[in-house]
Amino acid sequence: MKAAIVQSEIKFEDKFFNLKRAYEFIQNAANSGADIIFFPEMSFTGFSMNTRLTGETDGYTISLMRTAAEKHNIAIGFGFVRLLDGKGENHYLIADKEGNIVSDYTKIHSFTIGGERGDFRSGNTLPSAASICGMNISTFICYDLRFPEIFRAVTDRTDIVAVAANWPASRRNHWRTLLKARAIENQVYIIGINCTGTQKDIYYSGDSMVIDPMGNVLAEAVPGTEQLLLCDISDNVSQVRRDFPVLESRKFDLYGTFYL
């Protein structure tokens, strides 16, 4: 599977500008033979708490991405804000090459420090794995990366975990370290999709990357640069787990007693 990762410089709260740029990335990725393209968290608005401006009730962004996926014969991972009963929901979806929505995840862990809990309703359901080119892809969003429990919970049905983010440069070392840790401990591919540039005086360095199940970085975007990163991903997760069967040593019954 060839994956395309968009390390975009999001123009804050300017959905139409960002969507126009997105179409260019989608076309370029399709022309390069990519099977799927991933955009960062809140792909076309940036990390805004103004849900009345950015939030949608009519599925506008979903409709556009479904059409683009079918037109260019490429699966698309993208984030947007759904507005429901006055509260926002931070979603990340995957549309397959036929334009069908095959995964719709709502961010479980609200970034309280950034004010997300006040304006957003958090999710309480693990993502459904989307099958793209025979590989199962689960998605999480930004702050979720700090909670290894949810990654472990999807491991057995997942080959790739895509983490879409607006992760500030001030904590870029955490981003890089945690992405590698999640790959190694779960023996999965991790795709980290981050934005770059400045939003409301916060600088984002990007550091988008693809990491294999052994923790090796297969591809990495240039920090601070808007870029379309391409990476070929092999379907070898099962082989890695057979060669080094660490997951077989898990003790689920015991772990549960630690939380009582």
Tab-separated table of C-alpha atoms in Angstrom:
chain	number	residue	atom	x	y	z
A	1	MET	CA	0.000	0.000	0.000
A	2	LYS	CA	1.268	3.438	-0.858
A	3	ALA	CA	0.272	6.078	1.694
A	4	ALA	CA	0.418	9.841	1.255
A	5	ILE	CA	0.728	12.069	4.340
A	6	VAL	CA	-0.160	15.754	4.086
A	7	GLN	CA	1.899	17.932	6.404
A	8	SER	CA	-0.179	21.001	5.639
A	9	GLU	CA	0.163	24.601	6.704
A	10	ILE	CA	-3.422	25.115	7.790
A	11	LYS	CA	-4.837	28.611	7.391
A	12	PHE	CA	-6.649	29.061	10.688
A	13	GLU	CA	-10.466	28.900	10.456
A	14	ASP	CA	-10.383	29.377	6.664
A	15	LYS	CA	-12.158	26.222	5.537
A	16	PHE	CA	-12.482	27.172	1.880
A	17	PHE	CA	-8.810	28.068	1.440
A	18	ASN	CA	-7.731	24.835	3.104
A	19	LEU	CA	-10.134	22.744	1.057
A	20	LYS	CA	-8.784	24.272	-2.147
A	21	ARG	CA	-5.251	23.274	-1.102
A	22	ALA	CA	-6.530	19.832	-0.135
A	23	TYR	CA	-7.785	19.182	-3.649
A	24	GLU	CA	-4.290	19.911	-4.971
A	25	PHE	CA	-2.755	17.452	-2.505
A	26	ILE	CA	-5.345	14.799	-3.360
A	27	GLN	CA	-4.717	15.120	-7.084
A	28	ASN	CA	-0.937	15.029	-6.621
A	29	ALA	CA	-1.164	11.983	-4.380
A	30	ALA	CA	-3.414	10.166	-6.837
A	31	ASN	CA	-1.079	11.010	-9.707
A	32	SER	CA	1.773	9.543	-7.648
A	33	GLY	CA	-0.061	6.239	-7.290
A	34	ALA	CA	-1.055	6.623	-3.629
A	35	ASP	CA	-3.826	4.351	-2.364
A	36	ILE	CA	-4.728	6.592	0.572
A	37	ILE	CA	-4.023	10.160	1.663
A	38	PHE	CA	-4.122	11.378	5.266
A	39	PHE	CA	-4.733	14.951	6.444
A	40	PRO	CA	-4.080	16.306	9.978
A	41	GLU	CA	-6.627	16.771	12.769
A	42	MET	CA	-9.379	19.330	12.021
A	43	SER	CA	-7.929	19.214	8.543
A	44	PHE	CA	-9.516	22.281	7.004
A	45	THR	CA	-10.030	24.642	9.955
A	46	GLY	CA	-7.114	24.159	12.317
A	47	PHE	CA	-7.477	23.545	16.045
A	48	SER	CA	-10.259	26.034	16.704
A	49	MET	CA	-12.601	26.093	19.695
A	50	ASN	CA	-15.061	28.269	17.755
A	51	THR	CA	-17.382	25.392	16.965
A	52	ARG	CA	-20.182	27.679	15.777
A	53	LEU	CA	-17.883	28.812	12.984
A	54	THR	CA	-16.119	25.563	12.154
A	55	GLY	CA	-18.788	23.019	13.114
A	56	GLU	CA	-21.065	21.406	10.550
A	57	THR	CA	-24.562	19.982	10.742
A	58	ASP	CA	-25.013	19.225	7.047
A	59	GLY	CA	-22.082	16.924	6.283
A	60	TYR	CA	-20.572	19.484	3.904
A	61	THR	CA	-16.941	18.360	4.294
A	62	ILE	CA	-17.885	14.685	4.247
A	63	SER	CA	-19.702	15.138	0.951
A	64	LEU	CA	-16.737	16.917	-0.630
A	65	MET	CA	-14.236	14.296	0.494
A	66	ARG	CA	-16.442	11.416	-0.641
A	67	THR	CA	-16.715	12.979	-4.081
A	68	ALA	CA	-12.964	13.639	-4.257
A	69	ALA	CA	-12.152	10.069	-3.225
A	70	GLU	CA	-14.351	8.589	-5.920
A	71	LYS	CA	-13.191	11.048	-8.587
A	72	HIS	CA	-9.485	10.428	-7.984
A	73	ASN	CA	-9.772	6.748	-6.998
A	74	ILE	CA	-7.973	7.300	-3.687
A	75	ALA	CA	-9.007	6.722	-0.084
A	76	ILE	CA	-8.969	9.866	2.077
A	77	GLY	CA	-8.457	10.265	5.835
A	78	PHE	CA	-9.651	13.648	7.073
A	79	GLY	CA	-10.829	15.466	10.172
A	80	PHE	CA	-13.690	17.867	10.712
A	81	VAL	CA	-15.966	19.221	13.451
A	82	ARG	CA	-19.542	18.030	13.719
A	83	LEU	CA	-21.919	20.362	15.575
A	84	LEU	CA	-24.577	18.580	17.597
A	85	ASP	CA	-26.874	20.225	20.140
A	86	GLY	CA	-24.535	23.195	20.464
A	87	LYS	CA	-21.454	21.086	21.160
A	88	GLY	CA	-18.659	20.196	18.769
A	89	GLU	CA	-17.373	16.695	18.094
A	90	ASN	CA	-13.818	16.227	16.846
A	91	HIS	CA	-14.080	13.561	14.135
A	92	TYR	CA	-11.641	11.725	11.903
A	93	LEU	CA	-13.042	9.747	8.984
A	94	ILE	CA	-11.804	7.544	6.170
A	95	ALA	CA	-13.555	7.479	2.810
A	96	ASP	CA	-12.561	4.573	0.571
A	97	LYS	CA	-11.840	4.793	-3.164
A	98	GLU	CA	-15.531	4.428	-3.977
A	99	GLY	CA	-16.423	7.314	-1.683
A	100	ASN	CA	-17.895	5.171	1.085
A	101	ILE	CA	-17.260	6.223	4.684
A	102	VAL	CA	-15.587	3.154	6.155
A	103	SER	CA	-14.466	4.642	9.478
A	104	ASP	CA	-15.771	7.519	11.610
A	105	TYR	CA	-13.985	8.112	14.914
A	106	THR	CA	-14.756	10.737	17.567
A	107	LYS	CA	-11.788	11.849	19.685
A	108	ILE	CA	-11.976	10.109	23.046
A	109	HIS	CA	-9.578	12.292	25.052
A	110	SER	CA	-10.384	16.008	24.999
A	111	PHE	CA	-7.363	18.285	25.291
A	112	THR	CA	-8.476	20.026	28.485
A	113	ILE	CA	-5.454	22.333	28.636
A	114	GLY	CA	-6.386	23.749	25.233
A	115	GLY	CA	-10.032	24.288	26.157
A	116	GLU	CA	-11.383	21.409	24.100
A	117	ARG	CA	-13.401	19.898	26.924
A	118	GLY	CA	-15.498	23.044	27.288
A	119	ASP	CA	-16.500	23.287	23.631
A	120	PHE	CA	-16.446	19.653	22.548
A	121	ARG	CA	-18.214	16.453	23.453
A	122	SER	CA	-15.719	13.586	23.722
A	123	GLY	CA	-16.218	10.187	22.141
A	124	ASN	CA	-16.570	6.908	23.997
A	125	THR	CA	-16.178	4.337	21.208
A	126	LEU	CA	-13.070	2.785	19.712
A	127	PRO	CA	-12.606	3.298	15.970
A	128	SER	CA	-13.742	0.710	13.472
A	129	ALA	CA	-10.811	-0.574	11.456
A	130	ALA	CA	-11.025	0.415	7.788
A	131	SER	CA	-9.732	-2.129	5.286
A	132	ILE	CA	-7.665	-0.400	2.593
A	133	CYS	CA	-5.642	-2.552	0.174
A	134	GLY	CA	-6.070	-5.498	2.531
A	135	MET	CA	-4.613	-3.658	5.533
A	136	ASN	CA	-6.714	-2.695	8.556
A	137	ILE	CA	-6.384	0.937	9.607
A	138	SER	CA	-7.518	2.392	12.942
A	139	THR	CA	-7.443	6.108	13.682
A	140	PHE	CA	-6.841	8.225	16.756
A	141	ILE	CA	-6.536	11.973	17.220
A	142	CYS	CA	-3.690	14.022	18.713
A	143	TYR	CA	-4.003	13.961	22.550
A	144	ASP	CA	-5.146	10.313	22.321
A	145	LEU	CA	-1.491	9.472	21.668
A	146	ARG	CA	-0.762	9.936	25.385
A	147	PHE	CA	-3.118	7.108	26.377
A	148	PRO	CA	-1.623	3.701	25.460
A	149	GLU	CA	-4.668	1.771	26.665
A	150	ILE	CA	-6.757	2.615	23.593
A	151	PHE	CA	-3.941	1.647	21.216
A	152	ARG	CA	-3.625	-1.715	22.941
A	153	ALA	CA	-7.380	-2.188	22.708
A	154	VAL	CA	-7.352	-2.068	18.881
A	155	THR	CA	-4.083	-3.932	18.333
A	156	ASP	CA	-5.483	-7.350	17.496
A	157	ARG	CA	-7.624	-6.010	14.650
A	158	THR	CA	-5.180	-3.421	13.346
A	159	ASP	CA	-2.183	-3.294	11.015
A	160	ILE	CA	-1.847	0.498	10.877
A	161	VAL	CA	-2.793	3.194	13.370
A	162	ALA	CA	-3.038	6.691	11.920
A	163	VAL	CA	-2.703	9.509	14.456
A	164	ALA	CA	-3.929	12.835	13.061
A	165	ALA	CA	-2.861	15.873	15.047
A	166	ASN	CA	-2.327	19.568	15.543
A	167	TRP	CA	0.637	18.942	17.885
A	168	PRO	CA	2.627	22.047	18.924
A	169	ALA	CA	6.370	22.233	18.294
A	170	SER	CA	6.971	22.988	21.973
A	171	ARG	CA	6.200	19.318	22.693
A	172	ARG	CA	7.575	17.808	19.498
A	173	ASN	CA	9.918	15.494	21.421
A	174	HIS	CA	6.880	13.921	23.101
A	175	TRP	CA	5.202	13.468	19.713
A	176	ARG	CA	8.176	11.718	18.169
A	177	THR	CA	8.859	9.518	21.199
A	178	LEU	CA	5.260	8.446	21.744
A	179	LEU	CA	4.689	7.599	18.088
A	180	LYS	CA	7.654	5.228	18.175
A	181	ALA	CA	6.560	3.751	21.496
A	182	ARG	CA	3.037	3.016	20.237
A	183	ALA	CA	4.499	1.256	17.168
A	184	ILE	CA	6.942	-0.877	19.166
A	185	GLU	CA	4.657	-1.903	22.022
A	186	ASN	CA	1.744	-2.833	19.719
A	187	GLN	CA	3.771	-4.147	16.762
A	188	VAL	CA	1.840	-2.024	14.279
A	189	TYR	CA	2.655	0.614	11.718
A	190	ILE	CA	2.102	4.104	13.044
A	191	ILE	CA	1.394	7.020	10.727
A	192	GLY	CA	1.707	10.396	12.447
A	193	ILE	CA	0.060	13.240	10.508
A	194	ASN	CA	0.755	16.704	11.890
A	195	CYS	CA	0.325	20.220	10.561
A	196	THR	CA	2.996	22.881	10.270
A	197	GLY	CA	3.073	26.675	10.450
A	198	THR	CA	1.431	29.004	12.980
A	199	GLN	CA	-2.139	29.065	14.272
A	200	LYS	CA	-3.095	31.725	16.838
A	201	ASP	CA	0.528	32.281	17.896
A	202	ILE	CA	1.158	28.537	18.306
A	203	TYR	CA	3.840	27.080	16.061
A	204	TYR	CA	3.544	23.551	14.692
A	205	SER	CA	6.710	21.902	13.383
A	206	GLY	CA	5.048	18.959	11.652
A	207	ASP	CA	7.364	15.982	12.242
A	208	SER	CA	4.930	13.780	10.302
A	209	MET	CA	6.287	10.268	9.883
A	210	VAL	CA	5.665	6.599	9.169
A	211	ILE	CA	7.061	4.063	11.657
A	212	ASP	CA	7.165	0.296	11.163
A	213	PRO	CA	6.222	-2.341	13.805
A	214	MET	CA	9.848	-2.521	15.000
A	215	GLY	CA	10.070	1.216	15.604
A	216	ASN	CA	12.049	2.113	12.475
A	217	VAL	CA	11.183	5.403	10.789
A	218	LEU	CA	10.392	4.578	7.161
A	219	ALA	CA	9.624	8.125	6.023
A	220	GLU	CA	9.685	11.531	7.665
A	221	ALA	CA	8.590	14.958	6.500
A	222	VAL	CA	10.924	17.937	6.725
A	223	PRO	CA	10.058	19.871	9.911
A	224	GLY	CA	8.507	23.286	9.367
A	225	THR	CA	7.713	22.599	5.700
A	226	GLU	CA	4.410	21.974	3.993
A	227	GLN	CA	4.887	18.655	2.258
A	228	LEU	CA	3.233	15.633	0.671
A	229	LEU	CA	5.091	12.637	2.083
A	230	LEU	CA	4.821	9.301	0.250
A	231	CYS	CA	5.625	5.912	1.759
A	232	ASP	CA	5.180	2.293	0.674
A	233	ILE	CA	3.890	0.113	3.508
A	234	SER	CA	4.282	-3.664	3.394
A	235	ASP	CA	1.730	-6.075	4.783
A	236	ASN	CA	4.139	-7.770	7.214
A	237	VAL	CA	2.559	-7.124	10.615
A	238	SER	CA	1.584	-10.774	11.076
A	239	GLN	CA	5.122	-11.905	10.266
A	240	VAL	CA	6.643	-9.465	12.762
A	241	ARG	CA	4.306	-10.743	15.461
A	242	ARG	CA	5.170	-14.365	14.663
A	243	ASP	CA	8.916	-13.703	14.724
A	244	PHE	CA	8.751	-11.841	18.036
A	245	PRO	CA	5.482	-12.896	19.743
A	246	VAL	CA	5.533	-10.409	22.589
A	247	LEU	CA	1.768	-9.834	22.399
A	248	GLU	CA	1.165	-13.454	23.374
A	249	SER	CA	2.521	-12.641	26.842
A	250	ARG	CA	-0.282	-10.237	27.701
A	251	LYS	CA	-2.295	-11.001	30.876
A	252	PHE	CA	-5.689	-9.405	30.366
A	253	ASP	CA	-7.328	-10.936	33.442
A	254	LEU	CA	-4.556	-9.616	35.655
A	255	TYR	CA	-4.472	-6.123	34.180
A	256	GLY	CA	-8.135	-5.603	34.962
A	257	THR	CA	-7.540	-6.121	38.698
A	258	PHE	CA	-5.083	-3.212	38.778
A	259	TYR	CA	-7.913	-0.766	38.016
A	260	LEU	CA	-10.293	-1.997	40.719
